[in-house]
């Protein structure tokens, strides 16, 4: 376990022990002052668009707004669409450095998602595109409203976990988590404000 990045940072984060995973949760990675400024800046500055997704064989407008950011080489194909990255805003470069220190991982891209209210969501999926490699490290930072995040084993539904992703929290998923588990942020009927999620990733070069 000595090279397990979660265990290295266990003093700052909470390690969740589940089979076939590496999971570490930092409940207060950013302060409320930091998240407020960051939320407003990202919401106003990023060129948010509604991506198309394929769900049960149909192509639909995703129930959320998104923006793909990263190094120039970070083209990313998902749901049949090739996304060319926006350049890094300064504030996200700085944030990336802090997350790299906490997780002992490297990131060259970030997918930003804006969940405008409780009707916005993300369906069960895994971040298992080939560009991410066999053991992707994904660091997911939450800003704004608290939403429920569910993780469930593909074969064994008894293996599952849930987190309330509060403002300023960071969930790091690594190892074989994406290969063995799916995750979702379900819709809610409760009144809930907007939430921005930043999921930092490492994209391996692709010639497709
Ligand atoms: Mn995901």
mmCIF file of C-alpha atoms and ligand atoms in Angstrom:
data_model
loop_
_atom_site.group_PDB
_atom_site.id
_atom_site.type_symbol
_atom_site.label_atom_id
_atom_site.label_comp_id
_atom_site.label_asym_id
_atom_site.label_seq_id
_atom_site.Cartn_x
_atom_site.Cartn_y
_atom_site.Cartn_z
ATOM 1 C CA UNK A 1 0.000 0.000 0.000
ATOM 2 C CA UNK A 2 3.007 2.275 0.288
ATOM 3 C CA UNK A 3 2.613 3.696 -3.216
ATOM 4 C CA UNK A 4 -1.120 4.266 -2.785
ATOM 5 C CA UNK A 5 -1.572 8.041 -3.112
ATOM 6 C CA UNK A 6 -4.604 8.070 -0.827
ATOM 7 C CA UNK A 7 -2.721 6.522 2.026
ATOM 8 C CA UNK A 8 0.132 8.960 1.588
ATOM 9 C CA UNK A 9 -2.258 11.851 2.180
ATOM 10 C CA UNK A 10 -4.465 10.133 4.737
ATOM 11 C CA UNK A 11 -3.512 12.687 7.381
ATOM 12 C CA UNK A 12 -5.312 15.414 5.400
ATOM 13 C CA UNK A 13 -8.039 13.351 3.744
ATOM 14 C CA UNK A 14 -10.421 10.584 4.747
ATOM 15 C CA UNK A 15 -9.709 7.250 3.090
ATOM 16 C CA UNK A 16 -12.786 5.168 2.221
ATOM 17 C CA UNK A 17 -11.999 1.478 2.100
ATOM 18 C CA UNK A 18 -13.971 -0.367 -0.586
ATOM 19 C CA UNK A 19 -12.808 -3.324 -2.708
ATOM 20 C CA UNK A 20 -11.061 -2.394 -5.990
ATOM 21 C CA UNK A 21 -10.826 1.312 -5.160
ATOM 22 C CA UNK A 22 -8.528 4.076 -4.074
ATOM 23 C CA UNK A 23 -10.677 6.828 -2.592
ATOM 24 C CA UNK A 24 -9.754 9.832 -0.526
ATOM 25 C CA UNK A 25 -12.115 12.623 0.572
ATOM 26 C CA UNK A 26 -10.967 16.061 1.723
ATOM 27 C CA UNK A 27 -14.094 17.654 3.264
ATOM 28 C CA UNK A 28 -12.647 21.171 3.530
ATOM 29 C CA UNK A 29 -10.067 21.393 0.784
ATOM 30 C CA UNK A 30 -10.961 25.063 0.135
ATOM 31 C CA UNK A 31 -12.309 27.653 2.587
ATOM 32 C CA UNK A 32 -15.717 29.295 2.146
ATOM 33 C CA UNK A 33 -14.005 32.567 1.196
ATOM 34 C CA UNK A 34 -12.035 30.828 -1.546
ATOM 35 C CA UNK A 35 -15.004 28.907 -2.939
ATOM 36 C CA UNK A 36 -17.245 31.979 -3.148
ATOM 37 C CA UNK A 37 -14.761 33.920 -5.250
ATOM 38 C CA UNK A 38 -13.922 30.906 -7.400
ATOM 39 C CA UNK A 39 -17.559 30.006 -8.034
ATOM 40 C CA UNK A 40 -18.460 33.526 -9.216
ATOM 41 C CA UNK A 41 -15.389 33.825 -11.399
ATOM 42 C CA UNK A 42 -15.875 30.464 -13.105
ATOM 43 C CA UNK A 43 -19.599 30.889 -13.572
ATOM 44 C CA UNK A 44 -19.113 34.289 -15.224
ATOM 45 C CA UNK A 45 -15.919 33.660 -17.144
ATOM 46 C CA UNK A 46 -16.036 30.130 -18.553
ATOM 47 C CA UNK A 47 -17.683 29.572 -21.952
ATOM 48 C CA UNK A 48 -20.307 27.117 -20.693
ATOM 49 C CA UNK A 49 -22.006 24.930 -23.272
ATOM 50 C CA UNK A 50 -24.476 22.104 -23.204
ATOM 51 C CA UNK A 51 -22.672 18.991 -24.427
ATOM 52 C CA UNK A 52 -24.463 16.169 -26.206
ATOM 53 C CA UNK A 53 -24.455 12.799 -24.475
ATOM 54 C CA UNK A 54 -25.455 9.322 -25.547
ATOM 55 C CA UNK A 55 -27.822 7.666 -23.130
ATOM 56 C CA UNK A 56 -29.419 4.261 -23.733
ATOM 57 C CA UNK A 57 -28.531 4.576 -27.424
ATOM 58 C CA UNK A 58 -30.088 8.023 -27.853
ATOM 59 C CA UNK A 59 -28.267 11.307 -28.184
ATOM 60 C CA UNK A 60 -29.550 14.026 -25.882
ATOM 61 C CA UNK A 61 -28.558 17.426 -24.531
ATOM 62 C CA UNK A 62 -26.745 16.810 -21.240
ATOM 63 C CA UNK A 63 -28.734 17.948 -18.168
ATOM 64 C CA UNK A 64 -25.950 20.338 -17.097
ATOM 65 C CA UNK A 65 -23.561 22.876 -18.634
ATOM 66 C CA UNK A 66 -19.929 21.974 -19.280
ATOM 67 C CA UNK A 67 -16.567 23.374 -20.245
ATOM 68 C CA UNK A 68 -13.472 21.364 -21.158
ATOM 69 C CA UNK A 69 -10.169 23.004 -20.190
ATOM 70 C CA UNK A 70 -6.625 21.762 -20.553
ATOM 71 C CA UNK A 71 -3.230 21.695 -22.202
ATOM 72 C CA UNK A 72 -3.349 21.983 -26.003
ATOM 73 C CA UNK A 73 -2.747 18.259 -26.490
ATOM 74 C CA UNK A 74 -5.745 17.293 -24.376
ATOM 75 C CA UNK A 75 -8.357 16.377 -26.916
ATOM 76 C CA UNK A 76 -10.955 14.214 -25.289
ATOM 77 C CA UNK A 77 -13.592 12.058 -26.936
ATOM 78 C CA UNK A 78 -16.676 11.099 -25.019
ATOM 79 C CA UNK A 79 -20.230 10.278 -26.014
ATOM 80 C CA UNK A 80 -19.053 10.340 -29.619
ATOM 81 C CA UNK A 81 -17.840 13.950 -29.539
ATOM 82 C CA UNK A 82 -14.287 15.209 -29.775
ATOM 83 C CA UNK A 83 -13.660 18.109 -27.398
ATOM 84 C CA UNK A 84 -10.844 20.613 -27.957
ATOM 85 C CA UNK A 85 -9.746 22.244 -24.717
ATOM 86 C CA UNK A 86 -10.143 25.850 -23.621
ATOM 87 C CA UNK A 87 -6.871 27.337 -22.303
ATOM 88 C CA UNK A 88 -6.247 27.305 -18.544
ATOM 89 C CA UNK A 89 -7.547 30.365 -16.696
ATOM 90 C CA UNK A 90 -4.950 31.554 -14.154
ATOM 91 C CA UNK A 91 -7.144 30.676 -11.202
ATOM 92 C CA UNK A 92 -7.462 27.057 -12.342
ATOM 93 C CA UNK A 93 -3.704 26.740 -12.919
ATOM 94 C CA UNK A 94 -3.132 27.734 -9.299
ATOM 95 C CA UNK A 95 -5.835 25.393 -8.066
ATOM 96 C CA UNK A 96 -4.394 22.524 -10.103
ATOM 97 C CA UNK A 97 -1.047 22.984 -8.324
ATOM 98 C CA UNK A 98 -2.677 22.749 -4.905
ATOM 99 C CA UNK A 99 -4.624 19.629 -5.871
ATOM 100 C CA UNK A 100 -1.473 18.019 -7.268
ATOM 101 C CA UNK A 101 0.260 18.548 -3.919
ATOM 102 C CA UNK A 102 -2.662 17.052 -1.949
ATOM 103 C CA UNK A 103 -3.171 14.032 -4.202
ATOM 104 C CA UNK A 104 0.466 13.448 -5.278
ATOM 105 C CA UNK A 105 -0.890 13.134 -8.842
ATOM 106 C CA UNK A 106 -0.525 15.128 -12.067
ATOM 107 C CA UNK A 107 -3.330 16.722 -14.070
ATOM 108 C CA UNK A 108 -3.287 18.257 -17.568
ATOM 109 C CA UNK A 109 -6.998 18.941 -17.981
ATOM 110 C CA UNK A 110 -10.199 19.658 -16.124
ATOM 111 C CA UNK A 111 -13.839 19.085 -17.010
ATOM 112 C CA UNK A 112 -16.021 21.770 -15.438
ATOM 113 C CA UNK A 113 -19.707 20.983 -14.972
ATOM 114 C CA UNK A 114 -22.372 23.442 -13.853
ATOM 115 C CA UNK A 115 -25.461 21.908 -12.218
ATOM 116 C CA UNK A 116 -27.869 24.838 -12.367
ATOM 117 C CA UNK A 117 -30.421 23.361 -9.963
ATOM 118 C CA UNK A 118 -31.768 20.030 -8.723
ATOM 119 C CA UNK A 119 -33.007 19.099 -12.217
ATOM 120 C CA UNK A 120 -29.410 19.007 -13.461
ATOM 121 C CA UNK A 121 -27.591 15.743 -12.864
ATOM 122 C CA UNK A 122 -25.166 13.193 -14.232
ATOM 123 C CA UNK A 123 -26.337 9.643 -14.908
ATOM 124 C CA UNK A 124 -24.497 6.470 -13.913
ATOM 125 C CA UNK A 125 -21.179 6.297 -15.771
ATOM 126 C CA UNK A 126 -17.471 5.689 -15.313
ATOM 127 C CA UNK A 127 -14.673 7.947 -16.460
ATOM 128 C CA UNK A 128 -13.090 5.107 -18.382
ATOM 129 C CA UNK A 129 -12.361 6.555 -21.814
ATOM 130 C CA UNK A 130 -9.145 5.168 -23.328
ATOM 131 C CA UNK A 131 -7.440 8.591 -23.176
ATOM 132 C CA UNK A 132 -7.533 8.365 -19.371
ATOM 133 C CA UNK A 133 -5.479 5.165 -19.192
ATOM 134 C CA UNK A 134 -6.129 2.004 -17.137
ATOM 135 C CA UNK A 135 -5.902 3.642 -13.685
ATOM 136 C CA UNK A 136 -7.080 7.237 -13.993
ATOM 137 C CA UNK A 137 -6.618 9.558 -11.050
ATOM 138 C CA UNK A 138 -9.591 11.939 -10.994
ATOM 139 C CA UNK A 139 -9.781 14.778 -8.488
ATOM 140 C CA UNK A 140 -13.280 16.183 -8.158
ATOM 141 C CA UNK A 141 -13.660 19.583 -6.490
ATOM 142 C CA UNK A 142 -17.137 20.857 -5.563
ATOM 143 C CA UNK A 143 -18.222 24.507 -5.344
ATOM 144 C CA UNK A 144 -21.607 25.866 -4.313
ATOM 145 C CA UNK A 145 -24.630 23.775 -3.433
ATOM 146 C CA UNK A 146 -24.204 20.379 -1.788
ATOM 147 C CA UNK A 147 -25.176 17.433 -3.985
ATOM 148 C CA UNK A 148 -25.253 13.689 -3.369
ATOM 149 C CA UNK A 149 -22.577 11.603 -5.117
ATOM 150 C CA UNK A 150 -23.122 7.847 -5.431
ATOM 151 C CA UNK A 151 -20.557 5.178 -6.251
ATOM 152 C CA UNK A 152 -21.554 1.576 -7.009
ATOM 153 C CA UNK A 153 -19.626 -1.548 -8.020
ATOM 154 C CA UNK A 154 -20.474 -2.802 -11.524
ATOM 155 C CA UNK A 155 -20.841 -6.448 -10.426
ATOM 156 C CA UNK A 156 -21.591 -6.261 -6.719
ATOM 157 C CA UNK A 157 -24.231 -3.650 -5.773
ATOM 158 C CA UNK A 158 -23.462 -4.298 -2.086
ATOM 159 C CA UNK A 159 -20.189 -2.477 -2.718
ATOM 160 C CA UNK A 160 -21.287 1.139 -2.731
ATOM 161 C CA UNK A 161 -20.641 4.459 -1.084
ATOM 162 C CA UNK A 162 -22.160 7.943 -0.966
ATOM 163 C CA UNK A 163 -20.765 11.352 -0.205
ATOM 164 C CA UNK A 164 -22.463 14.702 0.271
ATOM 165 C CA UNK A 165 -20.195 16.820 -1.872
ATOM 166 C CA UNK A 166 -20.162 20.058 0.076
ATOM 167 C CA UNK A 167 -18.770 23.433 -0.979
ATOM 168 C CA UNK A 168 -14.969 23.229 -1.047
ATOM 169 C CA UNK A 169 -14.732 19.442 -0.748
ATOM 170 C CA UNK A 170 -12.413 17.321 -2.886
ATOM 171 C CA UNK A 171 -12.977 13.658 -3.746
ATOM 172 C CA UNK A 172 -10.022 11.838 -5.256
ATOM 173 C CA UNK A 173 -10.675 8.567 -7.115
ATOM 174 C CA UNK A 174 -7.723 6.542 -8.350
ATOM 175 C CA UNK A 175 -6.427 3.043 -9.042
ATOM 176 C CA UNK A 176 -9.015 0.681 -10.536
ATOM 177 C CA UNK A 177 -12.038 2.641 -9.240
ATOM 178 C CA UNK A 178 -13.255 3.593 -12.744
ATOM 179 C CA UNK A 179 -12.751 0.047 -14.066
ATOM 180 C CA UNK A 180 -14.876 -1.531 -11.334
ATOM 181 C CA UNK A 181 -17.357 1.177 -10.324
ATOM 182 C CA UNK A 182 -19.839 3.627 -11.807
ATOM 183 C CA UNK A 183 -20.826 6.938 -10.248
ATOM 184 C CA UNK A 184 -23.687 9.435 -10.492
ATOM 185 C CA UNK A 185 -25.035 12.724 -9.161
ATOM 186 C CA UNK A 186 -28.811 12.117 -9.094
ATOM 187 C CA UNK A 187 -31.501 14.716 -9.654
ATOM 188 C CA UNK A 188 -33.270 16.026 -6.552
ATOM 189 C CA UNK A 189 -36.701 17.610 -6.030
ATOM 190 C CA UNK A 190 -35.442 19.555 -3.025
ATOM 191 C CA UNK A 191 -34.748 23.214 -3.753
ATOM 192 C CA UNK A 192 -31.023 23.415 -4.347
ATOM 193 C CA UNK A 193 -28.810 26.188 -5.683
ATOM 194 C CA UNK A 194 -26.202 25.937 -8.417
ATOM 195 C CA UNK A 195 -23.108 23.775 -8.059
ATOM 196 C CA UNK A 196 -19.897 23.758 -10.066
ATOM 197 C CA UNK A 197 -17.810 20.600 -10.183
ATOM 198 C CA UNK A 198 -14.235 20.596 -11.444
ATOM 199 C CA UNK A 199 -12.851 17.152 -12.241
ATOM 200 C CA UNK A 200 -9.118 17.263 -12.840
ATOM 201 C CA UNK A 201 -7.741 14.485 -15.057
ATOM 202 C CA UNK A 202 -4.655 13.303 -16.873
ATOM 203 C CA UNK A 203 -5.250 12.729 -20.590
ATOM 204 C CA UNK A 204 -2.770 10.570 -22.447
ATOM 205 C CA UNK A 205 -2.062 11.797 -25.986
ATOM 206 C CA UNK A 206 -4.405 10.346 -28.571
ATOM 207 C CA UNK A 207 -3.915 10.366 -32.340
ATOM 208 C CA UNK A 208 -7.577 9.793 -33.112
HETATM 209 MN MN1 LIG B 1 -17.561 11.208 -13.856
#
